[in-house]
Short mmCIF file of C-alpha atoms in Angstrom, two decimals:
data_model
loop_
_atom_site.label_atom_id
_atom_site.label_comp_id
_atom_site.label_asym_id
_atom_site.label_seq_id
_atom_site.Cartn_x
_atom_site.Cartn_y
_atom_site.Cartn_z
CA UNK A 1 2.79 -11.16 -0.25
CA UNK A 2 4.58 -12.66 -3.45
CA UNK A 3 6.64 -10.24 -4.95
CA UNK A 4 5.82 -12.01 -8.52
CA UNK A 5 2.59 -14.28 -9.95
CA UNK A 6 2.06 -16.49 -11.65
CA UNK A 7 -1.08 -16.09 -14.17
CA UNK A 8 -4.25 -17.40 -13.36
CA UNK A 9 -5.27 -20.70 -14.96
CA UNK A 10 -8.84 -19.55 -15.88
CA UNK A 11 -7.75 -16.57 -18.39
CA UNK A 12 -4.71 -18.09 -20.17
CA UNK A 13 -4.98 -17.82 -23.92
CA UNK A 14 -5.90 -18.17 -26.80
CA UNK A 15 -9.14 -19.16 -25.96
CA UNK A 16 -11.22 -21.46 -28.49
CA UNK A 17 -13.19 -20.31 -30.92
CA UNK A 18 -16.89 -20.48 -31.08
CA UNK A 19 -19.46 -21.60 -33.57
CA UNK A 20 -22.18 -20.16 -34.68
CA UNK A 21 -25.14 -21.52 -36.49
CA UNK A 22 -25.78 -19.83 -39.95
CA UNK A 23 -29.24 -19.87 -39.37
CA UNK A 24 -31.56 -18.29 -36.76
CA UNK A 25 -31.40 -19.17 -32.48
CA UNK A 26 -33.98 -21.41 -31.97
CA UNK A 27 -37.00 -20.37 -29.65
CA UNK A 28 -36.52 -20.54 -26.29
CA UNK A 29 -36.24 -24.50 -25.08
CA UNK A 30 -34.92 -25.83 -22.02
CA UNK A 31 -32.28 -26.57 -24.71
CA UNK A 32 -31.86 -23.72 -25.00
CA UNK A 33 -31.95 -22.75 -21.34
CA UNK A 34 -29.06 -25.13 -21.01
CA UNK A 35 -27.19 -23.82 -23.97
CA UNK A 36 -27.29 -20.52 -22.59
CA UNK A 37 -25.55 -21.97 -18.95
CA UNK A 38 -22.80 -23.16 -21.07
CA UNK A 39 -22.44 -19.64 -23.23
CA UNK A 40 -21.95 -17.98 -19.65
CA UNK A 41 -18.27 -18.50 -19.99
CA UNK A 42 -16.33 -15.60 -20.53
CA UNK A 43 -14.63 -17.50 -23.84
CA UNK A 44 -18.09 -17.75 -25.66
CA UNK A 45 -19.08 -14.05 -24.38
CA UNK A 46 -16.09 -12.78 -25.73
CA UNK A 47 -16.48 -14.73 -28.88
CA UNK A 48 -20.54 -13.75 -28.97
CA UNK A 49 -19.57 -10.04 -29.24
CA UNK A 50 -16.52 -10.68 -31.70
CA UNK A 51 -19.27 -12.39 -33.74
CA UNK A 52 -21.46 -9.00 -33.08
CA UNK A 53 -19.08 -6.60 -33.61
CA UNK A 54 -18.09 -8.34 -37.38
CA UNK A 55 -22.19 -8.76 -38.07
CA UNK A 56 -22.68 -4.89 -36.97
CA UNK A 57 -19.59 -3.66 -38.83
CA UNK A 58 -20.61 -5.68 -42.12
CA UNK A 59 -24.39 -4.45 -41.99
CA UNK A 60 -25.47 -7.40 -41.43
CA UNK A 61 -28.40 -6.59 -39.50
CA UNK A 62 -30.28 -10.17 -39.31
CA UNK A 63 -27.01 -11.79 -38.02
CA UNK A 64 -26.11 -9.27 -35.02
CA UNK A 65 -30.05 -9.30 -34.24
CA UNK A 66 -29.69 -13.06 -34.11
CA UNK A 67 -26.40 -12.81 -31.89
CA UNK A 68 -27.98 -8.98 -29.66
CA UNK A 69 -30.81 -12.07 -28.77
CA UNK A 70 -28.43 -14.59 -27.34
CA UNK A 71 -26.62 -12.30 -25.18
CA UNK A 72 -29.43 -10.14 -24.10
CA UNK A 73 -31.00 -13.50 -22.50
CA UNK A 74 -27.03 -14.63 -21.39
CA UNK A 75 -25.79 -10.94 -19.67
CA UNK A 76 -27.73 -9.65 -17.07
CA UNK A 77 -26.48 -6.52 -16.05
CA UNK A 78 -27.06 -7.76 -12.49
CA UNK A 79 -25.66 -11.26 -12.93
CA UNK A 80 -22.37 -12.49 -12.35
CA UNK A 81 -18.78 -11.17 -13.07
CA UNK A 82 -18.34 -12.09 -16.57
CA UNK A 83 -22.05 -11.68 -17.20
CA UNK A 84 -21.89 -7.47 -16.23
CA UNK A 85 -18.37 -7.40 -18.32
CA UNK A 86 -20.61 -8.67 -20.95
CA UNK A 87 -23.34 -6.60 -20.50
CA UNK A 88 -21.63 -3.43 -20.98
CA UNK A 89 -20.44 -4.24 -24.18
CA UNK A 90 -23.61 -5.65 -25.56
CA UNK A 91 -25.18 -2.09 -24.46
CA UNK A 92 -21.85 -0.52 -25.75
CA UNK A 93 -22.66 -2.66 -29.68
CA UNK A 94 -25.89 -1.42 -29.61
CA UNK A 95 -24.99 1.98 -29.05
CA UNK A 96 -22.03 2.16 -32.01
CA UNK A 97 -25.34 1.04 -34.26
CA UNK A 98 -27.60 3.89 -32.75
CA UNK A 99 -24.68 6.45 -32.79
CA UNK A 100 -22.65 5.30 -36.75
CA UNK A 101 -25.31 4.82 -38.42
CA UNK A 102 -24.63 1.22 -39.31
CA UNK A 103 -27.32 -1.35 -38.88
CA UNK A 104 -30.23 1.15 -38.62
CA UNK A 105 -32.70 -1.64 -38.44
CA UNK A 106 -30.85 -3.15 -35.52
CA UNK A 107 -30.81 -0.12 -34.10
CA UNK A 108 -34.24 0.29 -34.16
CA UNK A 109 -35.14 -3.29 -33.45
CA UNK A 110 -32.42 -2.91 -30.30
CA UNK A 111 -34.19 0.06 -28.97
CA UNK A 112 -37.81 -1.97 -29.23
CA UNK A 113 -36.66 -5.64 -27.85
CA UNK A 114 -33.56 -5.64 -25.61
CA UNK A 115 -33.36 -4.24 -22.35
CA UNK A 116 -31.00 -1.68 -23.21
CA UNK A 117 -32.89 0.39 -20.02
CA UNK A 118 -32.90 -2.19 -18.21
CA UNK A 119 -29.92 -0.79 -16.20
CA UNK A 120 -29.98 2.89 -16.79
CA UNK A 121 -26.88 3.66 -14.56
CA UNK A 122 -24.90 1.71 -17.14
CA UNK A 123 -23.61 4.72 -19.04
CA UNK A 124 -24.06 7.36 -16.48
CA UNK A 125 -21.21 8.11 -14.05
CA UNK A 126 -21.31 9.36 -10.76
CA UNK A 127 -19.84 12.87 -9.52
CA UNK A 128 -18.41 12.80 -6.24
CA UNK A 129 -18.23 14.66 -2.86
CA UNK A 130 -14.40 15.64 -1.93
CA UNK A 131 -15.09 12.91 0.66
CA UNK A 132 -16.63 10.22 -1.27
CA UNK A 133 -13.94 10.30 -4.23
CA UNK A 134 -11.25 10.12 -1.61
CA UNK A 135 -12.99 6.86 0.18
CA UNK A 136 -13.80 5.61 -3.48
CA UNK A 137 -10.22 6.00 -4.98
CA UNK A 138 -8.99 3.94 -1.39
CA UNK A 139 -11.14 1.31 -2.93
CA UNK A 140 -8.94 -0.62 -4.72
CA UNK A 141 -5.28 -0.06 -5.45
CA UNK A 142 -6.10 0.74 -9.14
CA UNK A 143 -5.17 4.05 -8.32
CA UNK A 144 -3.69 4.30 -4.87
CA UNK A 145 -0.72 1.93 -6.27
CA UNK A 146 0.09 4.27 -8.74
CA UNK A 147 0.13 7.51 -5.89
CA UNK A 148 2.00 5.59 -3.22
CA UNK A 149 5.20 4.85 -6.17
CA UNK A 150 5.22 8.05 -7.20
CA UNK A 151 5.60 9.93 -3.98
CA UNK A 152 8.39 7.57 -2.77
CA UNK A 153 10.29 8.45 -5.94
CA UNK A 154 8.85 12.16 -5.50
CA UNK A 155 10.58 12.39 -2.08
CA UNK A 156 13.70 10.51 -3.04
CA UNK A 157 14.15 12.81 -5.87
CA UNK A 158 13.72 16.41 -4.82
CA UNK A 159 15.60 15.66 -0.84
CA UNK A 160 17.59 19.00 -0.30
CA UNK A 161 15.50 21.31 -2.49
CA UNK A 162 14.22 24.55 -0.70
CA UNK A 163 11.52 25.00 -3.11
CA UNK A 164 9.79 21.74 -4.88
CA UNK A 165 7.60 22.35 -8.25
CA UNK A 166 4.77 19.38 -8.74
CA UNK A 167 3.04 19.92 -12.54
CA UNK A 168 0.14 17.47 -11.99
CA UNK A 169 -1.25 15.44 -14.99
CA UNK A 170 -3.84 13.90 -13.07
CA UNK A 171 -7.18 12.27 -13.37
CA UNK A 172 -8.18 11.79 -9.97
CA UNK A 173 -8.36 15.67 -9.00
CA UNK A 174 -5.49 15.73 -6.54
CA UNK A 175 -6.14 13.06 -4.39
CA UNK A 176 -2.84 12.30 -4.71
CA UNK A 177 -1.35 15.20 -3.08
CA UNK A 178 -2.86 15.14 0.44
CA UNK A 179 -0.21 12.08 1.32
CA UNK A 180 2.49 13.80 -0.51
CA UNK A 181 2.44 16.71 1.51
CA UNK A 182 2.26 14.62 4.74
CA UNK A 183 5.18 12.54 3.66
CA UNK A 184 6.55 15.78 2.92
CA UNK A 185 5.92 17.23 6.72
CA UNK A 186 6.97 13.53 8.42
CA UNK A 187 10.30 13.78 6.28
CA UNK A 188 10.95 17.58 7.59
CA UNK A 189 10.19 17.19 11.47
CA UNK A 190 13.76 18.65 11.97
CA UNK A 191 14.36 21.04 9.68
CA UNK A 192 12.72 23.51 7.55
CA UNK A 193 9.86 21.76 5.00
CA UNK A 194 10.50 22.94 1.34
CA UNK A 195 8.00 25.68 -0.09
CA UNK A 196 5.43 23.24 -2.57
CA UNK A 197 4.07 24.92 -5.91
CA UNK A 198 1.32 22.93 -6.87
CA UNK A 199 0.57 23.44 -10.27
CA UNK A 200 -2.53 21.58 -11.90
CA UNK A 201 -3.46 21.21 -15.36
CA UNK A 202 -7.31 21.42 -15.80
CA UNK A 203 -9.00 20.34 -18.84
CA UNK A 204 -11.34 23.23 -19.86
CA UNK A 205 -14.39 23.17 -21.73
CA UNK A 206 -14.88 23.68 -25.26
CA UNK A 207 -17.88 24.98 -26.92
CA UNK A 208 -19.45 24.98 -23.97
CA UNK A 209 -18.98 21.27 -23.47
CA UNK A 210 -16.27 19.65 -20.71
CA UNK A 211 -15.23 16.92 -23.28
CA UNK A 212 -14.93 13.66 -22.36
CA UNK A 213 -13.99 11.88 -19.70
CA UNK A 214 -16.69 12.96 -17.44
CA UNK A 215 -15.36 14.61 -14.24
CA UNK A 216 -15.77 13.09 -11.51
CA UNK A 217 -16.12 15.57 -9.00
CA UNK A 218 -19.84 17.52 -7.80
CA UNK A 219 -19.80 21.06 -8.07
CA UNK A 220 -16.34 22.05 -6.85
CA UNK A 221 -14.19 24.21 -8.55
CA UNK A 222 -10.46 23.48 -8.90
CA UNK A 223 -10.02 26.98 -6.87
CA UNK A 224 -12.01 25.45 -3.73
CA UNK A 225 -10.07 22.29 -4.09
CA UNK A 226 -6.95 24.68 -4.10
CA UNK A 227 -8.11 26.36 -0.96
CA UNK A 228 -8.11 23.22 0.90
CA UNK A 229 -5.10 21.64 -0.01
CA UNK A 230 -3.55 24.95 1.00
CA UNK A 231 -4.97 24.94 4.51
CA UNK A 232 -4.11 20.96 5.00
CA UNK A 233 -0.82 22.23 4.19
CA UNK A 234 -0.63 24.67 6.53
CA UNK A 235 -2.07 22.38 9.47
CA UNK A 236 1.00 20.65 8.88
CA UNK A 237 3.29 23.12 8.87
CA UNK A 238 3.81 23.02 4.62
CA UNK A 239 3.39 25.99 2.82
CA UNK A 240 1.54 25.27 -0.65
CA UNK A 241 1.19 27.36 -3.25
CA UNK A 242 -1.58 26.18 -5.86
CA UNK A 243 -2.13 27.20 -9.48
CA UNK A 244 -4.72 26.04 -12.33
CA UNK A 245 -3.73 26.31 -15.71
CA UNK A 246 -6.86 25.76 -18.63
CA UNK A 247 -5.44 23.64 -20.76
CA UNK A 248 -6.81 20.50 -23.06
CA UNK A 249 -5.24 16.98 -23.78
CA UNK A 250 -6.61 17.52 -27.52
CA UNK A 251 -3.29 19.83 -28.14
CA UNK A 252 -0.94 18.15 -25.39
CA UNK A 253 -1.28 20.51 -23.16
CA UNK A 254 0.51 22.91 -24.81
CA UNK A 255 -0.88 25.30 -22.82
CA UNK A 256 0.74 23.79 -19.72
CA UNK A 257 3.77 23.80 -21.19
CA UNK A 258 3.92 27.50 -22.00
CA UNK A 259 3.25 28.28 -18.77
CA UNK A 260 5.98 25.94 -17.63
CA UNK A 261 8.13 27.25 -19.83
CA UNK A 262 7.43 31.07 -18.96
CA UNK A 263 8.17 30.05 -15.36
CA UNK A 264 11.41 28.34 -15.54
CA UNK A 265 12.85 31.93 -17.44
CA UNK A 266 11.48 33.98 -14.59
CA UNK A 267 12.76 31.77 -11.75
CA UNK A 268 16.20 30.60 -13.28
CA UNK A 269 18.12 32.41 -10.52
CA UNK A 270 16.35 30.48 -7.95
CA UNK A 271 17.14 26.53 -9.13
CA UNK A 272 13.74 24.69 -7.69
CA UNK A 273 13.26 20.96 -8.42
CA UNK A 274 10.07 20.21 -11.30
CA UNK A 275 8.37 16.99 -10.77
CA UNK A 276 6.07 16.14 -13.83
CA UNK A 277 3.58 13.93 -12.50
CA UNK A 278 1.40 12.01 -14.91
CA UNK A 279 -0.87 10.22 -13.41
CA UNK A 280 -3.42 8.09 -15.83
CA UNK A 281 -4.08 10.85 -18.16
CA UNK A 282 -1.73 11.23 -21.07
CA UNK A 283 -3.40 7.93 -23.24
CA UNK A 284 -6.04 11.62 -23.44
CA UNK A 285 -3.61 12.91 -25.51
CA UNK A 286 -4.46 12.04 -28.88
CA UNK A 287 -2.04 9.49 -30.86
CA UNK A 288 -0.16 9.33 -34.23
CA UNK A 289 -2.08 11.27 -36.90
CA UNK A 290 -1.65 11.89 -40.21
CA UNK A 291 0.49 15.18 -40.88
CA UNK A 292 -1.94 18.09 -41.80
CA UNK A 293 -2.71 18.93 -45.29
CA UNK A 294 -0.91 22.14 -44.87
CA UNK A 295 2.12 20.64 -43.74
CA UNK A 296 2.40 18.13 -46.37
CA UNK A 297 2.89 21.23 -49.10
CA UNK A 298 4.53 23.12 -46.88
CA UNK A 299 8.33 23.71 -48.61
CA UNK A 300 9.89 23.91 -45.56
CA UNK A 301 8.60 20.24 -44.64
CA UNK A 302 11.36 18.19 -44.29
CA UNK A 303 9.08 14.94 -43.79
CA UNK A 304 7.64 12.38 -45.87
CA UNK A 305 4.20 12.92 -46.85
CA UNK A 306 2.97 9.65 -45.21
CA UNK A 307 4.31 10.87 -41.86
CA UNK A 308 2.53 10.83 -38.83
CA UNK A 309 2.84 13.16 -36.35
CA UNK A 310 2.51 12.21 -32.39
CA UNK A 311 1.20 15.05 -29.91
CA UNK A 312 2.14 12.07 -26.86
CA UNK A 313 5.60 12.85 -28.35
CA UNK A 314 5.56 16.25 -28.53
CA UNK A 315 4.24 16.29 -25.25
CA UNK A 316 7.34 14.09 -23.92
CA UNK A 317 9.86 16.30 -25.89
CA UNK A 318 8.49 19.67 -24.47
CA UNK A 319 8.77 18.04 -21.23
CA UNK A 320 12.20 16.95 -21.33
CA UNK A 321 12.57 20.25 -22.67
CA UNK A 322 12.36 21.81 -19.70
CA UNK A 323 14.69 19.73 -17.69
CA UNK A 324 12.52 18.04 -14.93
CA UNK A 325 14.53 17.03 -11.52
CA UNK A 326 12.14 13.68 -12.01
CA UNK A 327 8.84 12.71 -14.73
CA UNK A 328 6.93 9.96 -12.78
CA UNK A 329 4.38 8.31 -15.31
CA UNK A 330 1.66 5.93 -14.27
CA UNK A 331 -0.83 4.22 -16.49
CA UNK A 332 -3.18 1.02 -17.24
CA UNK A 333 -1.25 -1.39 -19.04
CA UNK A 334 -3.50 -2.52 -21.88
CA UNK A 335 -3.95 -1.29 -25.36
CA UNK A 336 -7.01 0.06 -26.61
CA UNK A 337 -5.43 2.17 -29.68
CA UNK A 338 -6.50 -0.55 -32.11
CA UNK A 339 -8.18 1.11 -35.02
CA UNK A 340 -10.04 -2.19 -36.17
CA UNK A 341 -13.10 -2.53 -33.40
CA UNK A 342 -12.99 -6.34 -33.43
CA UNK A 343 -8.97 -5.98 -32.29
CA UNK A 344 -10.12 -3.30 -30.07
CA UNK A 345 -13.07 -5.33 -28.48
CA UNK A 346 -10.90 -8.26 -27.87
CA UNK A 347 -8.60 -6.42 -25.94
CA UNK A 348 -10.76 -4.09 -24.00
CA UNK A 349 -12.35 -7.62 -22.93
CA UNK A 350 -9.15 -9.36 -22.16
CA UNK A 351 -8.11 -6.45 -20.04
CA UNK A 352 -11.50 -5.10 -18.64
CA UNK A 353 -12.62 -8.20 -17.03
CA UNK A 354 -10.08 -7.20 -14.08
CA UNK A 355 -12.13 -4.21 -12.56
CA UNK A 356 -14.92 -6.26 -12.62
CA UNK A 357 -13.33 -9.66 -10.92
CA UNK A 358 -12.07 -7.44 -8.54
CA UNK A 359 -15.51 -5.76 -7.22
CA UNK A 360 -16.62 -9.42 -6.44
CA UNK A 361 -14.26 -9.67 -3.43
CA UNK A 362 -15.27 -6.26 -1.49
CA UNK A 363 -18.24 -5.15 -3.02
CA UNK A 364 -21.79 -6.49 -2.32
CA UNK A 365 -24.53 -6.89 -4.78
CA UNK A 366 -26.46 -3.92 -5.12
CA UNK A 367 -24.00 -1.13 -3.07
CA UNK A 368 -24.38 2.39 -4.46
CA UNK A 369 -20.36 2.22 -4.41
CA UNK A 370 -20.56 -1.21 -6.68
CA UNK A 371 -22.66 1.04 -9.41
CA UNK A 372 -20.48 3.59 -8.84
CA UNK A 373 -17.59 1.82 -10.01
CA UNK A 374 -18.86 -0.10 -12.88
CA UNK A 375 -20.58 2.34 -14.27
CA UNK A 376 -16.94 4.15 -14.37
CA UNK A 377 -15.83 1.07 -16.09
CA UNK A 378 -19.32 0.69 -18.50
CA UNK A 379 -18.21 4.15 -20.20
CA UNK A 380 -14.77 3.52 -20.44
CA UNK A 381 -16.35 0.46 -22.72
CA UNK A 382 -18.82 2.43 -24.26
CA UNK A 383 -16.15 5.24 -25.35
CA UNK A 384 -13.74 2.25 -26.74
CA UNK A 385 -16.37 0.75 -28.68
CA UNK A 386 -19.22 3.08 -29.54
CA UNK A 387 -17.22 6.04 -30.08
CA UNK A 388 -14.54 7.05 -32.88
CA UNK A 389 -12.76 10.12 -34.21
CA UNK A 390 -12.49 12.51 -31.14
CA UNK A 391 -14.50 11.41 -29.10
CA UNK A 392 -12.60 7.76 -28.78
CA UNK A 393 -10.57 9.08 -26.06
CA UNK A 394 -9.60 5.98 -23.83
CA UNK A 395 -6.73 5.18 -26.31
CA UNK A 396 -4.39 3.43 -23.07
CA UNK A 397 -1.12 2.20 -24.39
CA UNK A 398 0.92 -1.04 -22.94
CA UNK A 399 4.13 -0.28 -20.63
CA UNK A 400 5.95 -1.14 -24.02
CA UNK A 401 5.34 1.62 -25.69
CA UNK A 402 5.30 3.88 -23.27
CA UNK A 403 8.91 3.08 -22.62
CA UNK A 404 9.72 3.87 -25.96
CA UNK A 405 8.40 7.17 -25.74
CA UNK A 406 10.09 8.00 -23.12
CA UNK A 407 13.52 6.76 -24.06
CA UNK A 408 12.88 8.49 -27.79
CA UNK A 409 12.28 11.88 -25.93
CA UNK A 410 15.78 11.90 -24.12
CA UNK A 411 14.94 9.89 -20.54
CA UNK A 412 16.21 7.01 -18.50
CA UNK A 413 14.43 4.97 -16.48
CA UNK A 414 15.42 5.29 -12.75
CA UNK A 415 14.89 2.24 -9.89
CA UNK A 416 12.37 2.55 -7.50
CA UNK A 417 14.37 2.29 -4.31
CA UNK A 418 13.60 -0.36 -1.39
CA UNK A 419 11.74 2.06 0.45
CA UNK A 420 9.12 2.82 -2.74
CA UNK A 421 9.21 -1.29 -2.82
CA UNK A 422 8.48 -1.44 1.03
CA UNK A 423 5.17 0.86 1.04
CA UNK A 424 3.72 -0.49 -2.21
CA UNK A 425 3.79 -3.79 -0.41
CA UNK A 426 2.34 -2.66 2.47
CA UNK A 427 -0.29 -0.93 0.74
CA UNK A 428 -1.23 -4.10 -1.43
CA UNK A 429 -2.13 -5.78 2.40
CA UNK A 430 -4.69 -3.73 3.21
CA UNK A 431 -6.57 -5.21 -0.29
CA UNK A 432 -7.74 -8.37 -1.27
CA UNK A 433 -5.25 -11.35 -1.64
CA UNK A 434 -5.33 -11.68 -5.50
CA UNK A 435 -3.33 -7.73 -5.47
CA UNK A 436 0.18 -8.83 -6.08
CA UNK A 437 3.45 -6.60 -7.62
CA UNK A 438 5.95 -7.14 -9.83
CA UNK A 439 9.65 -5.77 -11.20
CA UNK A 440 9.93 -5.78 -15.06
CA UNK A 441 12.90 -4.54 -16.98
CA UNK A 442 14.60 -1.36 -15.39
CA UNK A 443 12.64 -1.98 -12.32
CA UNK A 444 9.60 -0.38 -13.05
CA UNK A 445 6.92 -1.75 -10.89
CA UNK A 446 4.01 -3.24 -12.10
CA UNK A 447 0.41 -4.01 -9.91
CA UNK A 448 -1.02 -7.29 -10.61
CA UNK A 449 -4.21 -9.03 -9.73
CA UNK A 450 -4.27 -12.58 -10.42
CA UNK A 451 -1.02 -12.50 -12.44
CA UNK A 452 -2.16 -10.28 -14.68
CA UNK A 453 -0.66 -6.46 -15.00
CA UNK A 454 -2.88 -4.05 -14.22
CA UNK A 455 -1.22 -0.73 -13.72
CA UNK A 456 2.66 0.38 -14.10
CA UNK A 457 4.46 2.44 -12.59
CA UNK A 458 7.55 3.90 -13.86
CA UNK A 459 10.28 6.84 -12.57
CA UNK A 460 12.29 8.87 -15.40
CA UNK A 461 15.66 11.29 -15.51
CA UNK A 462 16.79 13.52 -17.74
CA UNK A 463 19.71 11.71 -20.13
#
């Protein structure tokens, strides 16, 4: 395996632009037919749905109807590749119009003339057995990169602790602790394994309502899953202790860090090592917002009026607050906090097509676990592009910025050592060829397919 890749020749940028006639399509020709072959390239799709986007956001209700037409007859949502990419966000267009109110007519039009049911699973992800998420997450590396990294530096970091503390930020519902606690057992064969406090932040409903993103496990509770960590801990000779904590990503887990907090006072006699392990879920929290109303005539304020105020940096500051023995963070690398939708669209497009290229190598047409796994992807689109406010919670960040988070809230990077290298490697082997991994700047690593980063991963220390 390469240890760095080169990008692919077939998505360098930018890509040309595309030209639209002012007037209407033309009826259906073999023209046409042939016109539409050559707009099955993912540079005219993308352009067809920047053209979209600007006609929806505009009210210009003729002109998206016009464009809705082309790609309806161009994106199957059972065609190729680029053709599903495409797909969702044509169903993802139609549904900003349905849900903003903007373009009525096309939204009533859409509903009538495109086969926006056409593929019903679209929009509706699956929930999961224990079993089944565990064999779906081993799918790709997407997210068993991001576990094998973290538990290297995990067990680098807390060697020689009696008792180990693991705070898990996680959107994958612990599946990333079963091979932690093995590592764990293989690493203590000769002496006495470290007592593991498992503590697991659980996004709790409000109003009723689980808010978004949809969980993916079937009617287990986070007690149950508990349970059975704790007794595939104790088959290998680990004692866990597991906690759930109700918290919500809305307020950065403040919640979380209360608790945290509360338990570092009443066990300050007995040093244990913290791991903070964030795993895919902090681009929940929400980003930079304007300072409340309240605030802004608040005496006491000492900021600017125009200041905005960052609960992912609050979130990092409480953290390093408490002193952590290690904070692993891993997370897509891509931005989707955009507030224009056209910049937003573009990028989402540019970054999405991955998931999608990568289901063409394992996954046959027409598998339930294919569906499964694009519909995930289909309402991570729909949420970038339909929704706003709120609701718009896939706001991922690049590496980038990330980084600078981190180093504003008092961290250092630290190297993943050989060893973290070694098993990420061998890991990427049991995947497709096009998997590759890469060392950026203060050796965080980085999982590529085709050249292009997918997922980093990165280790941080207390300054």
């Amino acid at each position: 395996m390469q240890f760095t890749e080169s990008l692919a020749p077939h998505r360098t940028r930018p890509w040309p632009g595309l030209l639209l006639p002012v007037a209407g399509f033309p009826k259906t020709t073999t023209a046409t037919t042939a016109t539409f072959t050559s707009l099955g390239d993912a540079n005219c799709m993308e352009q067809l749905l920047v053209h979209c986007a600007n006609a929806i956001e505009s009210n210009d209700a003729t002109l998206a109807q016009q464009i809705l037409w082309v790609l309806n007859n161009t994106a199957p949502p059972d065609g190729d590749s680029n053709q599903r990419l495409t797909c969702g966000f044509l169903r993802a267009l139609i549904a900003r119009a349905a849900r903003n109110g903007s373009c009525k007519m096309l939204a009533a039009v859409a509903a009538s003339n495109y086969d926006i049911n056409m593929a019903p699973q679209l929009f509706h992800t699956h929930r999961f057995s224990i079993i089944e998420l565990a064999s779906f997450v081993d799918l790709t590396p997407w997210h068993r990169f991001g576990f094998t990294a973290a538990n290297a530096a995990i067990l680098e970091a807390v060697e020689g602790y009696s008792v180990v503390h693991i705070v898990d930020f996680s959107s994958t519902h612990c599946m990333q602790i079963p091979t932690l606690i093995d590592a764990i057992a293989n690493r203590s064969v000769d002496a006495l394994p470290p007592l593991i406090k498992l503590t697991v932040a659980h996004v709790a409903e409000e109003d009723g309502q689980v808010p978004p993103p949809p969980c993916m496990l079937d009617d287990i509770s986070y007690e149950e899953l508990g349970l059975k960590l704790i007794n595939f801990a104790r088959s290998r000779n680990v004692t866990l202790k597991f906690q759930v904590v109700r918290s919500s990503y809305k307020d950065g887990f403040s919640s979380v860090i209360d608790h945290l907090r509360v338990q570092k006072l009443v066990f300050k006699e007995n040093p244990e090592a913290l791991v903070i392990n964030c795993h895919m879920m902090l681009h929940y929290i929400s980003e930079e917002t304007q300072m409340p109303t309240a605030l802004i005539h608040d005496p006491n304020n000492l900021f600017e009026p125009s200041a905005l105020i960052s609960h992912r940096n609050i979130f990092l500051k409480a953290i390093r607050g408490l002193d952590p023995t290690v904070v692993i963070l891993v997370d897509e690398d891509a931005d989707l906090t955009a507030s224009d939708l056209v910049a937003r669209l573009r990028s989402a497009f540019n970054y999405l097509w991955i998931p999608y290229d990568t289901v063409e190598t394992f996954l046959s047409k027409g598998s339930k676990q294919r569906e499964w796994y694009e519909a995930d992807i289909c309402w991570k689109i729909e949420n970038v592009i339909a929704q706003e406010g709120a609701q718009r919670v896939e706001r991922v960040e690049p590496k980038g910025r990330w980084v600078q988070r981190m180093r504003n809230a008092g961290f250092r990077g630290v190297e993943f050592g050989e060893e973290a290298v070694a098993e990420v490697k061998a890991m990427l082997d049991e995947h497709a060829a096009g998997w590759g991994l890469k060392k950026e700047e203060e050796d965080h690593l980085v999982l590529t397919w085709k050249g292009h980063n997918v997922v980093f991963a990165t280790a941080w220390l207390p300054c």
